[in-house]
Coordinates of C-alpha atoms and ligand atoms in Angstrom, one line a residue:
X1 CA -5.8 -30.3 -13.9
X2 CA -2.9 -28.1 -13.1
X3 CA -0.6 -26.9 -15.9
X4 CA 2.9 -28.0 -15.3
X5 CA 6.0 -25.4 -15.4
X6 CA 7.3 -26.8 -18.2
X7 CA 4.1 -27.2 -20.3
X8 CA 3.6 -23.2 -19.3
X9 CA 6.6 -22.3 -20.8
X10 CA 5.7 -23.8 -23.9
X11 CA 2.9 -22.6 -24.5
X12 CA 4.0 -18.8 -23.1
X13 CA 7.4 -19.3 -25.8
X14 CA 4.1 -18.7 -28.7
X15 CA 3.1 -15.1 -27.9
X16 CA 4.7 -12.5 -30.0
X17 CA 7.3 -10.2 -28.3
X18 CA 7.8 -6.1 -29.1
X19 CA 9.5 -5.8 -32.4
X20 CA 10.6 -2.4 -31.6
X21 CA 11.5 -2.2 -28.3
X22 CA 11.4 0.9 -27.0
X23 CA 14.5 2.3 -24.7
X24 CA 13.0 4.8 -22.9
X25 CA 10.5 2.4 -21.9
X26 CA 13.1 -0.5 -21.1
X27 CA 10.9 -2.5 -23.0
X28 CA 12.9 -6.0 -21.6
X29 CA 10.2 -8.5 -22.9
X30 CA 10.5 -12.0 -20.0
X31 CA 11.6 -14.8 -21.6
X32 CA 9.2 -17.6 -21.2
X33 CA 11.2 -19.9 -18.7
X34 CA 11.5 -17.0 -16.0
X35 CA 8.1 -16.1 -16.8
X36 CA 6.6 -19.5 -16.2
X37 CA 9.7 -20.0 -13.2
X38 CA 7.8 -17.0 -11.7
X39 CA 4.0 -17.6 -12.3
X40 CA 4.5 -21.1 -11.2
X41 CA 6.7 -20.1 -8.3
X42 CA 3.3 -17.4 -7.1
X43 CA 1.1 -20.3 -8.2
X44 CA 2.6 -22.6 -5.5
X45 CA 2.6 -20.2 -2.8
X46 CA -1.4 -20.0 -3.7
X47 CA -1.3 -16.3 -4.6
X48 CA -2.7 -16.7 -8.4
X49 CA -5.5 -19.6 -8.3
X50 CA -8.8 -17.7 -7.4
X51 CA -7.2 -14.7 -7.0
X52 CA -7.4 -10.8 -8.3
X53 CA -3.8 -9.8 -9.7
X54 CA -2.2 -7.2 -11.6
X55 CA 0.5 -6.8 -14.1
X56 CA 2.3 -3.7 -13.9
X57 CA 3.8 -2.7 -17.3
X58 CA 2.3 -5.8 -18.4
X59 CA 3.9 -4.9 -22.6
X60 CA 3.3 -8.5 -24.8
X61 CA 1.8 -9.5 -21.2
X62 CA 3.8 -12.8 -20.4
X63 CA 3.1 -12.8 -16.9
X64 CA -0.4 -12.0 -16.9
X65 CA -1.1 -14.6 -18.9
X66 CA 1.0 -17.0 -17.3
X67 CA -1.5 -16.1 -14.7
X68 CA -4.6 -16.6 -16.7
X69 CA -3.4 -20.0 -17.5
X70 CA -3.1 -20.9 -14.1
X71 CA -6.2 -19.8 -13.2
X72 CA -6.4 -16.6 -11.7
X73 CA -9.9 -15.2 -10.7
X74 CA -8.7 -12.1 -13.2
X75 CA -5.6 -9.8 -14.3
X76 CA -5.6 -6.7 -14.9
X77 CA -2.8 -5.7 -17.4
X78 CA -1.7 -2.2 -16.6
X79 CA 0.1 -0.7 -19.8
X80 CA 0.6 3.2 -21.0
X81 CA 2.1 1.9 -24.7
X82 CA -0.7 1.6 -27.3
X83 CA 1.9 -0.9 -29.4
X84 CA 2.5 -3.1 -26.7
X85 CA -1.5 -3.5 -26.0
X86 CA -2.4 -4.3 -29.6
X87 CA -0.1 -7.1 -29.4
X88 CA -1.2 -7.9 -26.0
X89 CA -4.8 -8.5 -27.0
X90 CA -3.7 -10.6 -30.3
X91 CA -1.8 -12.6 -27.6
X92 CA -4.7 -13.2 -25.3
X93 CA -6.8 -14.0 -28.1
X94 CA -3.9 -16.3 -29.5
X95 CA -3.4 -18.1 -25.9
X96 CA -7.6 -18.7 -25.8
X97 CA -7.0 -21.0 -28.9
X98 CA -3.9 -22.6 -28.2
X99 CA -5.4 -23.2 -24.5
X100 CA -8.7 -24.7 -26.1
X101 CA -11.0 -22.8 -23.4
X102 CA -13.0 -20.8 -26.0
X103 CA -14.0 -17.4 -24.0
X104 CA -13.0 -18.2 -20.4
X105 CA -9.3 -16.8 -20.7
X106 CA -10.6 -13.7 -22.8
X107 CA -13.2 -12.8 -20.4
X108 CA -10.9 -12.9 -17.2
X109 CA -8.6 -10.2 -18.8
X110 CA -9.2 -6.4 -18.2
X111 CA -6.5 -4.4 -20.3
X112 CA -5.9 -0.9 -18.1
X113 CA -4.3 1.3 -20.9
X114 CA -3.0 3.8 -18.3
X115 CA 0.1 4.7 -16.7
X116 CA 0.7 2.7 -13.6
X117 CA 0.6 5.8 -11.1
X118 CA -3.2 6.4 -12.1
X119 CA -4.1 2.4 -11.6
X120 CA -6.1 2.4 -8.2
X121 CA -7.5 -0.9 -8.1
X122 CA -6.8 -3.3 -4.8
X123 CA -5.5 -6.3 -5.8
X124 CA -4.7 -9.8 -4.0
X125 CA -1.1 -10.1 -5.6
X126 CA 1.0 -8.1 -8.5
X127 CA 3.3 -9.4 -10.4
X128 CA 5.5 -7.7 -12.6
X129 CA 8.7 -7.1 -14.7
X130 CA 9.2 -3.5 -14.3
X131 CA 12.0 -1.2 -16.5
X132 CA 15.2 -2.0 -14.2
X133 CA 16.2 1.2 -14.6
X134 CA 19.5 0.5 -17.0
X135 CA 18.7 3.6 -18.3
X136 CA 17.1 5.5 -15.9
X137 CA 18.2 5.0 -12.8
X138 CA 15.5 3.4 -10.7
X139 CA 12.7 3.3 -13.0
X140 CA 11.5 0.3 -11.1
X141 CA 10.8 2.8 -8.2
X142 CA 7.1 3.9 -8.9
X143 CA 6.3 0.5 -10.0
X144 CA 7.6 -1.0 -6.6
X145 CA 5.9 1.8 -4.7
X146 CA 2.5 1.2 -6.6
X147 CA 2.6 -2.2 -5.9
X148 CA 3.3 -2.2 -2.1
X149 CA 0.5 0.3 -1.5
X150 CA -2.3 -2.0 -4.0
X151 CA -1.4 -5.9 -3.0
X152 CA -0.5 -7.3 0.1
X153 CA 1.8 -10.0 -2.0
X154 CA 4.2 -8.7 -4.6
X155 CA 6.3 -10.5 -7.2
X156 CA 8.8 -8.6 -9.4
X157 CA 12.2 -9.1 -11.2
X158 CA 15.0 -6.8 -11.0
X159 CA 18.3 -6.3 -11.7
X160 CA 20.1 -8.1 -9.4
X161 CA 22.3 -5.4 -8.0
X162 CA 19.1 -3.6 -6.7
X163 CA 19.1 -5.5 -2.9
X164 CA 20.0 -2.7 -1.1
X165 CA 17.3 -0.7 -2.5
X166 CA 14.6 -3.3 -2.5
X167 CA 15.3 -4.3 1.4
X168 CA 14.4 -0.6 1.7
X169 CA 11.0 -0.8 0.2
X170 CA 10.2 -4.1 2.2
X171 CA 11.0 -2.1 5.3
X172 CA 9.5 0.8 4.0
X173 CA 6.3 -0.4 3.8
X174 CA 6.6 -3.4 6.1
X175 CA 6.4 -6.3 4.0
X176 CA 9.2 -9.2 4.5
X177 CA 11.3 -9.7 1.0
X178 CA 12.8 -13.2 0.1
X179 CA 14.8 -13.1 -3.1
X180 CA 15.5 -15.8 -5.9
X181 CA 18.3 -15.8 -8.5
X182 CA 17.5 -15.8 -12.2
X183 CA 18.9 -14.8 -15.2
X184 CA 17.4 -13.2 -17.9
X185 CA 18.7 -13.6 -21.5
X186 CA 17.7 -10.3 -23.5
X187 CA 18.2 -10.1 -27.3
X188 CA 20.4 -6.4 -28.3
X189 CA 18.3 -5.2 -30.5
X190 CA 18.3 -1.6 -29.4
X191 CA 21.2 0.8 -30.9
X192 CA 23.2 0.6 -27.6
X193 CA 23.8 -2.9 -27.1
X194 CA 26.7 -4.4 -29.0
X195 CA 26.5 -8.2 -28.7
X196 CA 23.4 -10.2 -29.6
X197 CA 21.9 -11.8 -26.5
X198 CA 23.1 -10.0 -23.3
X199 CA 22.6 -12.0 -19.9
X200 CA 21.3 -10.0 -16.8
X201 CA 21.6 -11.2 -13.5
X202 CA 18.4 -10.7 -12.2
X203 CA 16.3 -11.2 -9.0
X204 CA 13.2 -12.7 -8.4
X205 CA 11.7 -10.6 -5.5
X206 CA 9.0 -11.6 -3.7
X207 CA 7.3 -9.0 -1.0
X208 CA 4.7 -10.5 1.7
X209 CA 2.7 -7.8 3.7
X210 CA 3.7 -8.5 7.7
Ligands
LIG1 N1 6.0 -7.1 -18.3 C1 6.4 -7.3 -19.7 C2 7.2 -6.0 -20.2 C3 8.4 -5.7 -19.4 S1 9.1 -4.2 -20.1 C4 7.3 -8.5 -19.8 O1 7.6 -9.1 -18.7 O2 7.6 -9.0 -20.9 C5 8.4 -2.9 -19.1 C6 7.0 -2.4 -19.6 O3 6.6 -1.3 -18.8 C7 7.1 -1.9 -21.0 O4 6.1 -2.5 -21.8 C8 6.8 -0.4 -20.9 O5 6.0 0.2 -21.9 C9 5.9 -0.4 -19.6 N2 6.0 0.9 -18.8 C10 7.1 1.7 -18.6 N3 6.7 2.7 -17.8 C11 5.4 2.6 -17.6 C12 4.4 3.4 -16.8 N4 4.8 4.5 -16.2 N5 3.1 3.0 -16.8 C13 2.7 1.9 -17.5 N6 3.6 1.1 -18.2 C14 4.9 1.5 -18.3

């Protein structure tokens, strides 16, 4: 049987998140309702059941397992942060139990400890949270660029004021772009940020190869 949004967001809201997120990094963990808003979203368009994905700056790896859960073929979890995979693979292992499929879950991850640009695998769909560049201006442009050349179906959140630049890439690299709206509430635990929980307007792109 097919696991329901809201019975995915549960059981994503148990994995551990980074404790010391890192800001050169833009270590934004997704919160487990967009997470399991965009896995399910991928899931109904049939791009996850059956299928090879990858998640690109996968960190606690949210996504990719929202993926697992929903029964992708296998994910590979692209991260260059050694912190960020140890708590990965406790997550996976955490997610087997909770899920009650002893090995299957384990066994369809492949953790890539690697920076994206030196990922070369072909994949059916990515999905990803990329750095929105807050910081850097643009960070989310390698990611994007890696993703359009490796999957012929892309989703991907970003800041919401990055349209303009993400209409580009579609055309870029001739994909069509539909965009959803979604907020994403991050907790200010880096020196910077002065109030608690911050809301970003985000975007929920979704690239399809034309
Ligand atoms: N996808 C996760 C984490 C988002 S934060 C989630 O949705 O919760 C972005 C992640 O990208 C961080 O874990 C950061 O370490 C990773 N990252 C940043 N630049 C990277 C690069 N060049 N190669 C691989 N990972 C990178």
């Amino acid at each position: 049987m097919t696991m329901s949004k809201s019975g995915l967001g549960i059981l994503l809201s148990k994995l551990r998140v980074f404790e010391n997120p890192s800001a050169v990094l833009e270590q934004y963990p997704t919160t487990p309702e967009l997470a399991a808003e965009v896995c399910h979203l991928a899931f109904m368009r049939g791009d996850i059941e059956g299928k090879r994905v990858a998640d690109l700056g996968a960190g606690t790896g949210i996504l990719g397992i929202g993926a697992l859960l929903l029964n992708a073929k296998e994910v590979f979890f692209v991260e260059k942060d050694e912190g960020a995979v140890e708590m990965l693979r406790e997550n996976i292992a955490k997610i087997s139990n909770l899920a009650g499929r002893g090995k299957d879950i384990e066994k369809r991850a492949k953790i890539i400890i690697h920076d994206i640009n030196d990922f070369h695998e072909r994949v059916d769909s990515v999905i990803m949270n990329p750095p929105f560049g807050m910081k850097k201006r643009h960070a989310d442009s390698p990611f994007l660029d890696k993703a359009l050349e490796i999957a012929d179906v892309v989703y991907s959140i970003h800041n919401s004021k990055s349209m303009g630049f993400l209409r580009r890439k579609a055309s870029r690299y001739g994909f069509a772009l539909s965009t959803f709206g979604a907020s994403l509430k991050i907790r200010g635990k880096m020196s910077f940020h002065r109030k608690r929980i911050h809301t970003i307007n985000t975007l929920i792109a979704c690239f399809v190869r034309e």
